[in-house]
CSV table of C-alpha atoms in Angstrom, one decimal:
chain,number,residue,atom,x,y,z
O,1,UNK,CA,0.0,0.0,0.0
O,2,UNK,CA,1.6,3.6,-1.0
O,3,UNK,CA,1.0,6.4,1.1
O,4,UNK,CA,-2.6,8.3,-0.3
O,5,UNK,CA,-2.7,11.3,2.4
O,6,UNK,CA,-6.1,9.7,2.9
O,7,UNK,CA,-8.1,11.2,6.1
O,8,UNK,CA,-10.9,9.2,8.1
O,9,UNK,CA,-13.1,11.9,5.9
O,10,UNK,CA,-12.6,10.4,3.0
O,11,UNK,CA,-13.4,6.9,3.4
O,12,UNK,CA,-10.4,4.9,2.4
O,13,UNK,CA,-10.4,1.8,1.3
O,14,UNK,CA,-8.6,-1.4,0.9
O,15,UNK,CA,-8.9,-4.5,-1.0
O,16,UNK,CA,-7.0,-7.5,-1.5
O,17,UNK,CA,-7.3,-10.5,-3.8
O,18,UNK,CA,-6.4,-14.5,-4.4
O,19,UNK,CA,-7.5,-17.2,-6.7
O,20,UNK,CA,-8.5,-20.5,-4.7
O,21,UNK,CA,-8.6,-23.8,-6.3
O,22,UNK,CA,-12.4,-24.4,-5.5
O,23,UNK,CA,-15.4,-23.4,-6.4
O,24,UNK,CA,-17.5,-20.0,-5.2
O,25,UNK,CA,-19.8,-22.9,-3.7
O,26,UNK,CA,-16.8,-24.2,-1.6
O,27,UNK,CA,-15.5,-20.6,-0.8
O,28,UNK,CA,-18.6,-19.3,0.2
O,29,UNK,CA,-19.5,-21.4,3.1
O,30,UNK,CA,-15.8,-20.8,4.6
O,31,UNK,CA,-16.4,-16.8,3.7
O,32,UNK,CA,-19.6,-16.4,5.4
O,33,UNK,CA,-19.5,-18.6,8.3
O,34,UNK,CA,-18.4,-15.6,10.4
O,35,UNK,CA,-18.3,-17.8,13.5
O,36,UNK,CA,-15.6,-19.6,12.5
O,37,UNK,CA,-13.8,-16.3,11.2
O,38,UNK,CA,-11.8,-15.8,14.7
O,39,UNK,CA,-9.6,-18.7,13.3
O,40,UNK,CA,-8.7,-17.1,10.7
O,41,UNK,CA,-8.0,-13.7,12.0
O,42,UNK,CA,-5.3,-12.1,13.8
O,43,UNK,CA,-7.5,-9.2,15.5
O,44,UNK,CA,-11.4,-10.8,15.5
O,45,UNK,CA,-11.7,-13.4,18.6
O,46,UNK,CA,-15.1,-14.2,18.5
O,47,UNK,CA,-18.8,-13.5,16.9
O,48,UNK,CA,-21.9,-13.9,17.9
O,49,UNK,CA,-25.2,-14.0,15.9
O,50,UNK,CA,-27.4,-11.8,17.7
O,51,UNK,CA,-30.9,-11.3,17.4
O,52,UNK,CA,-32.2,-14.9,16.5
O,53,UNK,CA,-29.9,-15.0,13.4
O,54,UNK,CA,-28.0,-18.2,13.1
O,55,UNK,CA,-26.6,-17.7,10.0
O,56,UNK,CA,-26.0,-15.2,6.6
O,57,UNK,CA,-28.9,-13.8,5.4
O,58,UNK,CA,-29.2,-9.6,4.6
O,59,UNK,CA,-30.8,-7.9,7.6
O,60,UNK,CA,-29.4,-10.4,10.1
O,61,UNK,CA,-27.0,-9.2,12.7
O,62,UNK,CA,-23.9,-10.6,14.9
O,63,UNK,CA,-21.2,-8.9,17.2
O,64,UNK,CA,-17.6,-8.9,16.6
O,65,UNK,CA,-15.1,-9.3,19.4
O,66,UNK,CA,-11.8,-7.7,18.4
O,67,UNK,CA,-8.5,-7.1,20.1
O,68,UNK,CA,-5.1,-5.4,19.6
O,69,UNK,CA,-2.5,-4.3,21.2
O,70,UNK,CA,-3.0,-0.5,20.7
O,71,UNK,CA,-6.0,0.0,20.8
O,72,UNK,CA,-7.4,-2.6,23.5
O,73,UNK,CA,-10.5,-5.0,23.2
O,74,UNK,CA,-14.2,-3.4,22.3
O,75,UNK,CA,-16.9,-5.7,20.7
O,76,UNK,CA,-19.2,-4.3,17.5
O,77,UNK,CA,-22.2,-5.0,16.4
O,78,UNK,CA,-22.5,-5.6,12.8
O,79,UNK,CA,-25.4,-5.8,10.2
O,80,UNK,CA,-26.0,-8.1,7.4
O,81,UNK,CA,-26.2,-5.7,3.9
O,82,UNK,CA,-25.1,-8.4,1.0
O,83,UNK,CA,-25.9,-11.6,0.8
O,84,UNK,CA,-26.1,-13.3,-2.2
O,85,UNK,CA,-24.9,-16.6,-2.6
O,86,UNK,CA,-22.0,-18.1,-3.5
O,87,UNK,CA,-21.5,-14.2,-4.7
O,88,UNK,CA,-21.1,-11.5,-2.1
O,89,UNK,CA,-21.0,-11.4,1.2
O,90,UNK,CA,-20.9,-8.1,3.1
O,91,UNK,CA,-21.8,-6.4,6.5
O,92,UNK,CA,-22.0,-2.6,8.1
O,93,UNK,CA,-20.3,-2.3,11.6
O,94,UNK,CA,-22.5,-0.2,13.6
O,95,UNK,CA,-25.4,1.9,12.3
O,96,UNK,CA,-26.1,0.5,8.3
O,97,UNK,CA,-26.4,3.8,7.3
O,98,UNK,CA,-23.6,5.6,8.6
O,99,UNK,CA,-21.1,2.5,9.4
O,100,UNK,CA,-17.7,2.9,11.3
O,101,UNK,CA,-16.5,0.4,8.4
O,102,UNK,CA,-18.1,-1.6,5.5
O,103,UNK,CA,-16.4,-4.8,4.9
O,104,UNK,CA,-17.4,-7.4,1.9
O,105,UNK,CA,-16.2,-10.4,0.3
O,106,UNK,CA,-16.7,-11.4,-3.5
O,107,UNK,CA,-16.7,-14.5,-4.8
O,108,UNK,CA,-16.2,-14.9,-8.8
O,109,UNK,CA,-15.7,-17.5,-11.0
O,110,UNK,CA,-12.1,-17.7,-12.7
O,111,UNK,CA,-9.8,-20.2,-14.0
O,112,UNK,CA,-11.8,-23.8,-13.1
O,113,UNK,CA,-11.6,-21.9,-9.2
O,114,UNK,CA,-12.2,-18.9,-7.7
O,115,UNK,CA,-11.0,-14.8,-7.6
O,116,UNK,CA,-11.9,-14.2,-3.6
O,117,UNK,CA,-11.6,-10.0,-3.0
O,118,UNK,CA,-12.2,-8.7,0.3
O,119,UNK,CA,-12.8,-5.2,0.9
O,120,UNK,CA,-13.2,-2.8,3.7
O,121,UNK,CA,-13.8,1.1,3.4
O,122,UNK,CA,-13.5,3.2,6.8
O,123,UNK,CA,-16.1,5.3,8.0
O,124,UNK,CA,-18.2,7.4,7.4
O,125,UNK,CA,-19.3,6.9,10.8
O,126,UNK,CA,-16.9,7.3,14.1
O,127,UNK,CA,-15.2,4.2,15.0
O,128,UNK,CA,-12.0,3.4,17.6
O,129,UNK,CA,-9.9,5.2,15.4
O,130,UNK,CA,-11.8,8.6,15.6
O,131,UNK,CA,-10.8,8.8,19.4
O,132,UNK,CA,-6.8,8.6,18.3
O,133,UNK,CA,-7.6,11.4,15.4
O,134,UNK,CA,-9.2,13.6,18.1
O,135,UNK,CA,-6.2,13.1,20.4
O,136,UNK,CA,-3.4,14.1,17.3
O,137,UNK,CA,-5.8,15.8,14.7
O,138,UNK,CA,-2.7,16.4,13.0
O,139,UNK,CA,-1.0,13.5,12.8
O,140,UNK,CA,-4.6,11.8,11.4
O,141,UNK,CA,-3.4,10.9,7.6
O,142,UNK,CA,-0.6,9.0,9.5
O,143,UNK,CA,-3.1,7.2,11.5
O,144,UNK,CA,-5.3,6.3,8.6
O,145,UNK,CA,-2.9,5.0,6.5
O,146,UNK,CA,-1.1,2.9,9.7
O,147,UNK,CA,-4.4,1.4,10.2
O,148,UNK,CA,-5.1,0.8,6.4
O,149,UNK,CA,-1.5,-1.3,6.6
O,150,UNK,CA,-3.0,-3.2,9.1
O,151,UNK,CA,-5.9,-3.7,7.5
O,152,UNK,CA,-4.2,-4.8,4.3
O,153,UNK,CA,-1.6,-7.5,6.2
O,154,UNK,CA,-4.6,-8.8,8.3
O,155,UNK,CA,-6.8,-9.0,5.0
O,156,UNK,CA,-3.9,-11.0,3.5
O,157,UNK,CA,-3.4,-13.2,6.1
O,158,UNK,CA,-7.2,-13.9,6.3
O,159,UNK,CA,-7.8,-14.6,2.4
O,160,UNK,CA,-4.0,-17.0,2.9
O,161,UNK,CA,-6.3,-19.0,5.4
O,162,UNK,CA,-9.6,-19.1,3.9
O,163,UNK,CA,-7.7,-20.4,1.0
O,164,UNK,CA,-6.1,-23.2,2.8
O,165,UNK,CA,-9.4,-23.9,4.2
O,166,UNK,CA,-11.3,-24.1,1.3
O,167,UNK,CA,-8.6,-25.8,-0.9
O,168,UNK,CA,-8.4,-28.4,2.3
């Protein structure tokens, strides 16, 4: 990732790609199981359905437990906004119309396998980081594009073991 200047304002985004040897059928139940998602993350450490969801569906709703070293522990609740199978799977954290982040896998078919993208776009709504922006309002575009690092190595890392999993 190259340095953009990006502020929390502008709703950056990040995006990272593989191919996996199996079909979007495969992929899909290893992408939207966000239960077993913990496994394969080095920040999330557990999710909950909430609201008598057990499973994807749009509308339906679960909380994220997240952790990291500077920034602490805090839990999230997120909301369901794409769901179409073996397609796209993607959720708002916090309010769906003015989410701290968007995050969204896609699911296509390439090459006898499949292209799996995920994606995640700050804001526009507050989230954990807005407290460290109010804190050093000037060093913010440093901030941002720390945290879109992160978000880019733990994305990798993710798509590495959903891979594996679906390949397995």
């Amino acid at each position: 990732m190259e340095w953009t200047g990006a502020r929390y304002a502008d709703t950056p985004t990040v995006e990272v790609a593989t191919w996996v040897d199996a079909p979007p059928e495969r992929v899909w139940t290893v992408v939207s199981d966000v239960e077993a998602m913990p496994s394969m993350s080095t920040e999330l450490q557990r999710v909950e359905w909430t609201d008598g969801a057990t499973g994807p569906a749009e509308g339906a709703c679960f909380v994220g437990y997240s952790r990291h070293d500077a920034l602490g522990e805090w839990s999230t609740p997120s909301h369901v906004v794409e769901c179409e199978e073996p397609r796209v799977f993607g959720w708002a954290v916090g309010d769906p119309g003015s989410p701290a982040a968007s995050w969204r896998f896609t699911l296509e078919p390439a090459d006898g396998g499949t292209r799996l993208t995920e994606w995640m776009r700050m804001g526009p709504g507050r989230s954990g980081l807005s407290a460290a922006i109010d804190a050093m309002p000037d060093k913010e575009e440093k901030i941002v594009f720390v945290r879109l690092r992160e978000f880019e190595a733990n994305m990798t890392a993710t798509l590495a073991a959903i891979k594996e999993r679906a390949e397995g």
